CSV table of N, CA and C in Angstrom, one decimal:
chain,number,residue,atom,x,y,z
A,249,UNK,N,52.4,60.5,66.8
A,249,UNK,CA,52.7,60.0,67.9
A,249,UNK,C,54.9,60.5,67.7
A,250,UNK,N,54.8,60.6,68.8
A,250,UNK,CA,57.0,59.9,68.2
A,250,UNK,C,57.0,58.9,68.9
A,251,UNK,N,57.7,58.9,67.8
A,251,UNK,CA,58.7,57.6,67.8
A,251,UNK,C,59.0,57.4,69.2
A,252,UNK,N,59.1,55.7,70.1
A,252,UNK,CA,59.5,55.4,71.6
A,252,UNK,C,61.2,55.5,71.1
A,253,UNK,N,61.8,56.1,72.2
A,253,UNK,CA,62.8,56.6,72.1
A,253,UNK,C,64.3,54.9,72.9
A,254,UNK,N,64.7,54.6,72.1
A,254,UNK,CA,65.9,53.3,71.7
A,254,UNK,C,65.9,54.0,74.3
A,255,UNK,N,66.1,53.4,74.7
A,255,UNK,CA,66.9,53.0,76.3
A,255,UNK,C,67.5,53.2,75.8
A,256,UNK,N,68.1,54.0,76.7
A,256,UNK,CA,69.6,54.3,77.0
A,256,UNK,C,70.7,53.5,78.2
A,257,UNK,N,69.7,53.3,79.0
A,257,UNK,CA,69.6,52.7,80.6
A,257,UNK,C,71.0,52.0,80.3
A,258,UNK,N,72.5,51.9,80.9
A,258,UNK,CA,73.4,51.0,80.7
A,258,UNK,C,73.3,49.2,80.6
A,259,UNK,N,71.8,49.1,82.1
A,259,UNK,CA,71.3,47.4,81.9
A,259,UNK,C,70.9,47.4,80.5
A,260,UNK,N,70.3,48.1,79.4
A,260,UNK,CA,69.6,47.2,78.6
A,260,UNK,C,70.3,47.1,77.4
A,261,UNK,N,71.8,48.1,77.5
A,261,UNK,CA,73.0,47.4,76.9
A,261,UNK,C,73.2,46.5,76.1
A,262,UNK,N,73.5,46.0,74.8
A,262,UNK,CA,73.6,44.2,74.5
A,262,UNK,C,75.6,44.6,75.0
A,263,UNK,N,76.1,45.8,74.4
A,263,UNK,CA,77.4,45.4,74.6
A,263,UNK,C,78.5,45.2,76.4
A,264,UNK,N,76.7,46.7,76.6
A,264,UNK,CA,78.0,45.8,78.6
A,264,UNK,C,77.3,44.4,79.0
A,265,UNK,N,76.4,44.0,78.1
A,265,UNK,CA,76.6,42.6,78.8
A,265,UNK,C,77.5,41.9,78.4
A,266,UNK,N,78.0,41.7,77.4
A,266,UNK,CA,78.6,41.5,77.0
A,266,UNK,C,79.8,41.4,77.2
A,267,UNK,N,80.3,42.6,78.0
A,267,UNK,CA,81.7,43.4,78.8
A,267,UNK,C,81.9,43.1,79.5
A,268,UNK,N,80.9,42.9,80.6
A,268,UNK,CA,80.4,42.4,81.8
A,268,UNK,C,80.7,41.1,82.3
A,269,UNK,N,80.2,40.5,80.9
A,269,UNK,CA,80.9,38.7,81.1
A,269,UNK,C,81.5,38.1,80.5
A,270,UNK,N,82.8,39.1,80.2
A,270,UNK,CA,84.3,38.6,79.1
A,270,UNK,C,84.2,39.1,80.7
A,271,UNK,N,84.6,40.0,81.3
A,271,UNK,CA,85.6,40.7,82.6
A,271,UNK,C,85.0,39.3,83.3
A,272,UNK,N,83.9,38.4,83.3
A,272,UNK,CA,82.9,37.4,84.8
A,272,UNK,C,84.3,36.0,84.4
A,273,UNK,N,84.0,35.9,83.3
A,273,UNK,CA,85.4,34.9,82.6
A,273,UNK,C,86.7,34.9,83.0
A,274,UNK,N,87.3,36.2,82.2
A,274,UNK,CA,88.4,35.9,83.4
A,274,UNK,C,88.3,35.7,84.5
A,275,UNK,N,88.2,36.7,85.2
A,275,UNK,CA,88.6,36.2,86.3
A,275,UNK,C,88.0,34.8,87.5
A,276,UNK,N,87.0,34.2,86.3
A,276,UNK,CA,86.7,32.9,86.9
A,276,UNK,C,87.6,32.0,86.1
A,277,UNK,N,88.5,31.9,85.2
A,277,UNK,CA,89.9,31.7,84.5
A,277,UNK,C,91.4,31.5,85.7
A,278,UNK,N,90.7,32.7,85.9
A,278,UNK,CA,93.4,33.2,86.6
A,278,UNK,C,92.8,32.3,87.1
A,279,UNK,N,92.2,31.3,88.4
A,279,UNK,CA,92.4,31.1,89.3
A,279,UNK,C,92.6,29.4,88.0
A,280,UNK,N,92.4,29.0,87.5
A,280,UNK,CA,92.2,27.8,86.4
A,280,UNK,C,93.1,28.1,85.3
A,281,UNK,N,94.6,28.8,85.8
A,281,UNK,CA,95.3,28.8,84.9
A,281,UNK,C,96.3,29.4,85.8
A,282,UNK,N,96.3,29.6,87.2
A,282,UNK,CA,97.1,29.6,87.4
A,282,UNK,C,98.5,28.6,88.2
A,283,UNK,N,97.7,27.9,88.1
A,283,UNK,CA,98.8,26.8,88.5
A,283,UNK,C,100.0,26.5,87.1
A,284,UNK,N,99.8,26.9,86.7
A,284,UNK,CA,101.1,26.8,85.2
A,284,UNK,C,101.2,27.9,84.5
A,285,UNK,N,100.7,29.1,85.7
A,285,UNK,CA,101.1,29.9,85.1
A,285,UNK,C,100.7,30.7,83.5
A,286,UNK,N,99.5,30.7,83.5
A,286,UNK,CA,99.1,32.2,81.8
A,286,UNK,C,98.2,32.3,82.2
A,287,UNK,N,98.6,33.3,81.7
A,287,UNK,CA,97.3,34.5,81.1
A,287,UNK,C,95.9,33.5,80.2
A,288,UNK,N,94.7,34.3,80.7
A,288,UNK,CA,94.0,34.3,79.3
A,288,UNK,C,94.4,34.4,77.7
A,289,UNK,N,95.0,35.1,77.6
A,289,UNK,CA,95.5,35.2,76.3
A,289,UNK,C,96.0,34.1,75.7
A,290,UNK,N,97.5,34.0,77.5
A,290,UNK,CA,98.2,33.5,76.7
A,290,UNK,C,97.3,31.9,76.3
A,291,UNK,N,96.6,31.4,77.0
A,291,UNK,CA,95.4,29.7,77.3
A,291,UNK,C,94.9,29.6,75.6
A,292,UNK,N,94.3,31.1,74.8
A,292,UNK,CA,93.9,30.8,74.1
A,292,UNK,C,95.3,31.0,72.8
A,293,UNK,N,96.2,31.5,73.1
A,293,UNK,CA,97.2,30.9,72.4
A,293,UNK,C,97.5,29.9,71.4
A,294,UNK,N,97.9,29.2,73.1
A,294,UNK,CA,98.3,28.0,73.1
A,294,UNK,C,97.3,27.4,72.2
A,295,UNK,N,95.2,27.3,73.2
A,295,UNK,CA,94.6,26.5,72.0
A,295,UNK,C,94.1,26.3,70.5
A,296,UNK,N,95.0,27.8,69.8
A,296,UNK,CA,95.2,27.7,68.7
A,296,UNK,C,95.8,27.2,68.2
A,297,UNK,N,97.1,26.9,68.9
A,297,UNK,CA,98.0,26.5,68.4
A,297,UNK,C,98.1,25.1,68.6
A,298,UNK,N,97.6,24.6,69.2
A,298,UNK,CA,97.0,22.9,69.6
A,298,UNK,C,95.9,22.5,68.9
A,299,UNK,N,95.2,23.2,68.5
A,299,UNK,CA,94.3,22.8,67.3
A,299,UNK,C,95.0,21.7,66.1
A,300,UNK,N,96.0,22.7,65.6
A,300,UNK,CA,97.2,21.6,64.4
A,300,UNK,C,98.5,21.9,64.9
A,301,UNK,N,99.2,20.6,66.4
A,301,UNK,CA,99.8,21.8,66.7
A,301,UNK,C,101.2,20.8,65.9
A,302,UNK,N,101.1,20.6,64.1
A,302,UNK,CA,103.0,20.1,64.0
A,302,UNK,C,102.2,21.4,62.8
A,303,UNK,N,101.0,22.3,62.6
A,303,UNK,CA,101.7,23.8,62.0
A,303,UNK,C,102.4,24.4,62.5
A,304,UNK,N,102.8,24.7,61.2
A,304,UNK,CA,104.0,26.0,61.4
A,304,UNK,C,102.9,27.4,61.1
A,305,UNK,N,103.0,28.4,62.4
A,305,UNK,CA,101.5,29.4,62.2
A,305,UNK,C,102.3,30.4,61.6
A,306,UNK,N,102.3,31.1,60.3
A,306,UNK,CA,103.0,33.0,61.1
A,306,UNK,C,101.6,33.5,61.7
A,307,UNK,N,102.1,34.9,62.2
A,307,UNK,CA,101.6,35.4,62.9
A,307,UNK,C,100.1,36.1,62.3
A,308,UNK,N,100.7,36.8,61.1
A,308,UNK,CA,99.5,36.6,60.6
A,308,UNK,C,98.2,36.5,61.2
A,309,UNK,N,98.4,34.9,60.6
A,309,UNK,CA,97.4,33.6,60.4
A,309,UNK,C,96.4,33.2,62.7
A,310,UNK,N,98.1,34.0,62.8
A,310,UNK,CA,97.4,33.6,64.8
A,310,UNK,C,96.2,35.3,64.7
A,311,UNK,N,97.2,36.2,64.5
A,311,UNK,CA,96.1,37.5,65.2
A,311,UNK,C,94.9,37.4,63.8
A,312,UNK,N,94.8,36.8,63.2
A,312,UNK,CA,93.7,36.4,62.8
A,312,UNK,C,92.7,35.9,62.8
A,313,UNK,N,93.4,34.6,63.4
A,313,UNK,CA,92.3,33.3,64.2
A,313,UNK,C,91.9,33.9,65.4
A,314,UNK,N,92.9,34.7,65.8
A,314,UNK,CA,92.5,34.6,67.7
A,314,UNK,C,91.9,36.5,67.6
A,315,UNK,N,91.8,37.0,66.6
A,315,UNK,CA,91.3,38.3,66.6
A,315,UNK,C,91.9,39.4,67.1
A,316,UNK,N,93.2,39.4,67.3
A,316,UNK,CA,94.7,40.6,67.5
A,316,UNK,C,95.4,40.6,66.6
A,317,UNK,N,95.9,42.2,66.7
A,317,UNK,CA,96.7,43.1,65.6
A,317,UNK,C,98.1,42.5,66.9
A,318,UNK,N,98.7,42.4,65.9
A,318,UNK,CA,100.4,42.3,66.3
A,318,UNK,C,100.9,43.1,67.1
A,319,UNK,N,100.6,43.9,67.9
A,319,UNK,CA,101.1,44.3,68.4
A,319,UNK,C,100.7,44.1,70.3
A,320,UNK,N,99.7,43.0,69.8
A,320,UNK,CA,98.4,43.1,71.1
A,320,UNK,C,99.6,41.0,71.1
A,321,UNK,N,99.3,40.4,69.9
A,321,UNK,CA,100.8,39.0,70.1
A,321,UNK,C,101.6,38.9,70.6
A,322,UNK,N,101.9,40.1,69.3
A,322,UNK,CA,104.2,39.8,69.3
A,322,UNK,C,104.6,39.8,70.9
A,323,UNK,N,104.2,40.6,71.9
A,323,UNK,CA,104.8,40.1,73.5
A,323,UNK,C,104.5,39.5,74.2
A,324,UNK,N,103.2,39.2,73.6
A,324,UNK,CA,102.8,37.6,73.8
A,324,UNK,C,102.9,36.6,73.7
A,325,UNK,N,103.4,36.1,72.3
A,325,UNK,CA,104.2,35.6,71.6
A,325,UNK,C,106.0,35.1,72.1
A,326,UNK,N,106.3,36.7,72.5
A,326,UNK,CA,107.2,36.2,73.4
A,326,UNK,C,107.8,35.9,74.7
A,327,UNK,N,106.8,36.2,75.4
A,327,UNK,CA,107.1,35.2,76.9
A,327,UNK,C,106.5,34.0,76.9
A,328,UNK,N,105.5,33.4,76.4
A,328,UNK,CA,105.0,31.8,75.9
A,328,UNK,C,106.8,31.6,74.9
A,329,UNK,N,107.2,32.3,74.4
A,329,UNK,CA,109.0,31.3,74.0
A,329,UNK,C,109.9,31.2,74.7
A,330,UNK,N,110.0,33.1,76.1
A,330,UNK,CA,110.4,32.4,77.0
A,330,UNK,C,110.2,32.1,78.3
A,331,UNK,N,109.0,31.0,78.1
A,331,UNK,CA,108.4,29.5,79.3
A,331,UNK,C,109.1,28.6,78.0
A,332,UNK,N,109.6,29.1,76.4
A,332,UNK,CA,110.1,27.6,76.1
A,332,UNK,C,108.9,26.4,76.0
A,333,UNK,N,107.8,27.2,75.5
A,333,UNK,CA,106.5,27.2,75.0
A,333,UNK,C,106.1,27.1,73.6
A,334,UNK,N,107.0,28.1,72.6
A,334,UNK,CA,106.8,27.8,71.2
A,334,UNK,C,108.5,28.5,70.6
A,335,UNK,N,108.4,28.5,69.7
A,335,UNK,CA,109.5,29.3,68.8
A,335,UNK,C,108.6,29.9,67.9
A,336,UNK,N,109.7,31.1,67.7
A,336,UNK,CA,109.1,32.0,66.5
A,336,UNK,C,111.3,32.3,66.5
A,337,UNK,N,110.7,32.0,64.7
A,337,UNK,CA,111.3,32.3,63.8
A,337,UNK,C,111.3,33.3,62.3
A,338,UNK,N,111.9,33.2,62.2
A,338,UNK,CA,111.7,35.0,61.1
A,338,UNK,C,112.0,34.0,59.8
A,339,UNK,N,111.0,34.1,59.0
A,339,UNK,CA,110.7,33.4,57.4
A,339,UNK,C,112.3,33.8,56.7
A,340,UNK,N,112.8,33.0,55.9
A,340,UNK,CA,114.2,32.8,55.1
A,340,UNK,C,113.8,34.3,53.5
A,341,UNK,N,112.7,33.8,53.1
A,341,UNK,CA,112.5,34.0,51.9
A,341,UNK,C,111.6,36.1,52.4
A,342,UNK,N,111.2,36.6,53.1
A,342,UNK,CA,110.9,37.4,53.7
A,342,UNK,C,110.9,37.7,55.5
A,343,UNK,N,111.7,38.8,55.5
A,343,UNK,CA,111.9,38.6,57.3
A,343,UNK,C,111.0,39.1,57.5
A,344,UNK,N,110.1,40.6,57.1
A,344,UNK,CA,108.8,40.4,57.6
A,344,UNK,C,107.6,39.6,58.3
A,345,UNK,N,108.1,38.3,57.7
A,345,UNK,CA,107.4,37.1,58.3
A,345,UNK,C,107.9,36.2,58.9
A,346,UNK,N,107.1,36.1,60.7
A,346,UNK,CA,107.4,35.6,61.8
A,346,UNK,C,106.5,34.0,61.6
A,347,UNK,N,107.6,33.1,61.7
A,347,UNK,CA,106.2,31.7,61.8
A,347,UNK,C,106.7,31.2,63.4
A,348,UNK,N,105.5,30.7,63.6
A,348,UNK,CA,105.8,30.4,65.1
A,348,UNK,C,105.3,28.3,65.2
A,349,UNK,N,106.1,27.6,66.4
A,349,UNK,CA,105.8,26.6,66.4
A,349,UNK,C,105.6,26.1,67.8
A,350,UNK,N,105.3,25.7,67.9
A,350,UNK,CA,105.5,24.1,70.2
A,350,UNK,C,106.5,24.4,70.0
A,351,UNK,N,107.1,23.8,70.7
A,351,UNK,CA,107.8,23.0,71.4
A,351,UNK,C,107.0,21.7,71.8
A,352,UNK,N,108.6,20.4,72.3
A,352,UNK,CA,107.1,19.7,72.8
A,352,UNK,C,107.1,20.4,74.4
A,353,UNK,N,107.7,20.9,74.8
A,353,UNK,CA,106.6,21.4,76.4
A,353,UNK,C,105.3,22.3,76.0
A,354,UNK,N,105.2,22.9,75.4
A,354,UNK,CA,103.9,23.5,74.8
A,354,UNK,C,103.3,22.6,73.9
A,355,UNK,N,103.5,21.2,73.7
A,355,UNK,CA,102.6,20.4,73.5
A,355,UNK,C,102.6,19.9,74.5
A,356,UNK,N,102.6,19.6,75.3
A,356,UNK,CA,102.7,18.9,76.8
A,356,UNK,C,101.6,19.7,77.5
A,357,UNK,N,102.1,20.5,77.7
A,357,UNK,CA,101.4,21.8,78.6
A,357,UNK,C,99.9,21.5,78.2
A,358,UNK,N,99.2,21.3,77.1
A,358,UNK,CA,98.4,20.4,77.0
A,358,UNK,C,97.1,19.7,77.8
A,359,UNK,N,98.5,18.2,78.7
A,359,UNK,CA,97.7,17.7,79.0
A,359,UNK,C,97.5,18.7,80.6
A,360,UNK,N,98.4,19.2,80.9
A,360,UNK,CA,97.8,20.5,82.0
A,360,UNK,C,96.8,20.8,82.3
A,361,UNK,N,96.6,21.1,81.0
A,361,UNK,CA,95.1,22.4,81.1
A,361,UNK,C,93.8,21.7,79.8
A,362,UNK,N,93.8,19.9,80.4
A,362,UNK,CA,93.0,19.9,80.1
A,362,UNK,C,91.7,19.7,80.4
A,363,UNK,N,92.2,20.1,81.8
A,363,UNK,CA,90.3,19.7,82.8
A,363,UNK,C,90.1,21.6,83.2
A,364,UNK,N,90.3,22.2,82.2
A,364,UNK,CA,89.9,23.6,82.9
A,364,UNK,C,88.6,23.7,82.5
A,365,UNK,N,88.3,23.3,80.8
A,365,UNK,CA,86.7,23.3,80.5
A,365,UNK,C,86.2,22.8,81.3
A,366,UNK,N,85.9,21.6,81.7
A,366,UNK,CA,85.6,21.0,81.9
A,366,UNK,C,85.1,22.0,83.4
A,367,UNK,N,86.5,22.5,84.8
A,367,UNK,CA,86.1,23.3,85.1
A,367,UNK,C,85.4,24.1,85.2
A,368,UNK,N,85.9,24.9,84.1
A,368,UNK,CA,84.7,26.0,83.9
A,368,UNK,C,83.4,26.1,84.0
A,369,UNK,N,83.2,25.2,83.3
A,369,UNK,CA,81.9,24.4,83.4
A,369,UNK,C,81.4,24.2,84.5
A,370,UNK,N,82.1,23.3,85.8
A,370,UNK,CA,81.6,23.5,86.4
A,370,UNK,C,80.8,24.4,88.0
A,371,UNK,N,82.1,25.8,87.6
A,371,UNK,CA,82.1,27.4,88.5
A,371,UNK,C,81.1,27.4,88.3
A,372,UNK,N,80.9,27.4,86.7
A,372,UNK,CA,79.3,28.3,86.4
A,372,UNK,C,77.8,27.9,86.8
A,373,UNK,N,78.1,26.3,86.3
A,373,UNK,CA,77.3,25.6,86.8
A,373,UNK,C,76.1,25.7,85.2
A,374,UNK,N,77.3,25.6,84.1
A,374,UNK,CA,76.5,25.8,83.2
A,374,UNK,C,77.0,23.7,82.3
A,375,UNK,N,76.0,23.4,82.3
A,375,UNK,CA,75.2,21.3,81.0
A,375,UNK,C,76.3,22.1,79.8
A,376,UNK,N,76.7,20.8,79.4
A,376,UNK,CA,76.8,20.6,78.1
A,376,UNK,C,76.2,21.8,77.1
A,377,UNK,N,75.1,21.1,76.8
A,377,UNK,CA,73.6,21.3,76.1
A,377,UNK,C,73.4,23.1,76.0
A,378,UNK,N,73.7,23.9,77.0
A,378,UNK,CA,73.8,25.0,76.8
A,378,UNK,C,74.7,25.9,76.3
A,379,UNK,N,76.2,24.5,77.2
A,379,UNK,CA,77.2,25.5,76.4
A,379,UNK,C,78.0,25.0,75.0
A,380,UNK,N,77.1,24.7,73.9
A,380,UNK,CA,75.8,24.8,72.7
A,380,UNK,C,76.1,25.7,72.2
A,381,UNK,N,74.4,25.6,72.6
A,381,UNK,CA,73.6,26.9,72.5
A,381,UNK,C,74.5,27.9,72.1
A,382,UNK,N,74.9,28.8,74.2
A,382,UNK,CA,75.7,29.7,73.8
A,382,UNK,C,76.8,29.9,73.0
A,383,UNK,N,77.9,29.7,73.3
A,383,UNK,CA,78.6,29.3,71.9
A,383,UNK,C,77.8,29.4,70.6
A,384,UNK,N,77.0,28.9,70.2
A,384,UNK,CA,76.7,29.5,69.1
A,384,UNK,C,75.8,30.2,68.6
A,385,UNK,N,75.6,31.4,69.2
A,385,UNK,CA,75.1,32.0,69.9
A,385,UNK,C,75.5,33.6,69.7
A,386,UNK,N,77.1,33.4,70.7
A,386,UNK,CA,78.1,33.8,70.8
A,386,UNK,C,78.8,33.9,68.8
A,387,UNK,N,79.0,32.9,68.1
A,387,UNK,CA,79.7,33.1,67.6
A,387,UNK,C,78.7,33.8,66.0
A,388,UNK,N,77.4,33.6,66.0
A,388,UNK,CA,76.9,34.4,65.1
A,388,UNK,C,76.7,35.6,64.9
A,389,UNK,N,76.6,36.1,66.7
A,389,UNK,CA,77.0,37.6,67.1
A,389,UNK,C,77.8,37.7,66.4
A,390,UNK,N,79.2,37.3,66.8
A,390,UNK,CA,80.2,37.9,66.2
A,390,UNK,C,80.7,38.3,64.6
A,391,UNK,N,79.7,36.9,63.9
A,391,UNK,CA,79.7,37.1,62.6
A,391,UNK,C,78.8,38.0,61.9
A,392,UNK,N,77.6,38.4,62.7
A,392,UNK,CA,77.4,39.2,62.2
A,392,UNK,C,77.6,40.8,61.9
A,393,UNK,N,78.3,40.8,64.0
A,393,UNK,CA,78.8,42.2,63.4
A,393,UNK,C,80.2,43.0,63.0
A,394,UNK,N,80.8,41.0,63.1
A,394,UNK,CA,82.7,41.3,62.3
A,394,UNK,C,81.6,41.7,60.6
A,395,UNK,N,80.4,41.0,60.0
A,395,UNK,CA,79.9,41.2,58.5
A,395,UNK,C,79.9,43.5,58.6
A,396,UNK,N,78.8,43.3,59.6
A,396,UNK,CA,78.5,44.7,60.1
A,396,UNK,C,79.9,45.3,59.2
A,397,UNK,N,80.4,45.2,60.9
A,397,UNK,CA,81.2,47.0,60.5
A,397,UNK,C,82.8,46.7,58.2
A,398,UNK,N,82.4,45.3,58.3
A,398,UNK,CA,83.4,45.3,57.0
A,398,UNK,C,82.5,45.9,55.4
A,399,UNK,N,80.5,45.3,56.1
A,399,UNK,CA,79.5,46.2,55.0
A,399,UNK,C,80.1,47.9,55.2
A,400,UNK,N,80.4,48.5,56.6
A,400,UNK,CA,79.1,49.6,57.1
A,400,UNK,C,80.9,50.7,57.0
């Protein structure tokens, strides 16, 4: 008896479910962030900076933290700097390195978006326990995929 073929139906693909969920999340965040004129990628960049607001980050550290490449992150940092939310400066010892710090305006913006996570949860009817489990499952999946990509 031949082995069963894996399903190639679009709706059976984990990658498509993740892709669809990603786009739905972006559509849901858009109006929540419109009041402060942030895009979702700008928002998560600021979230990373707000995790340790007194810290000076290198662009490379931010790239690793956000899972972005410098070609994606650098233009976004330039826009955030133009908006007055952060500063970028070259390392004196190594001109290739750029350091990023929040400005007072960037730090103050945190209070303006403090309600965004709860608003998103309310939009989709997600309770705290379900959100915690989903986040843990997605992190575990991401870690497994990163490990597989690194190994092979």
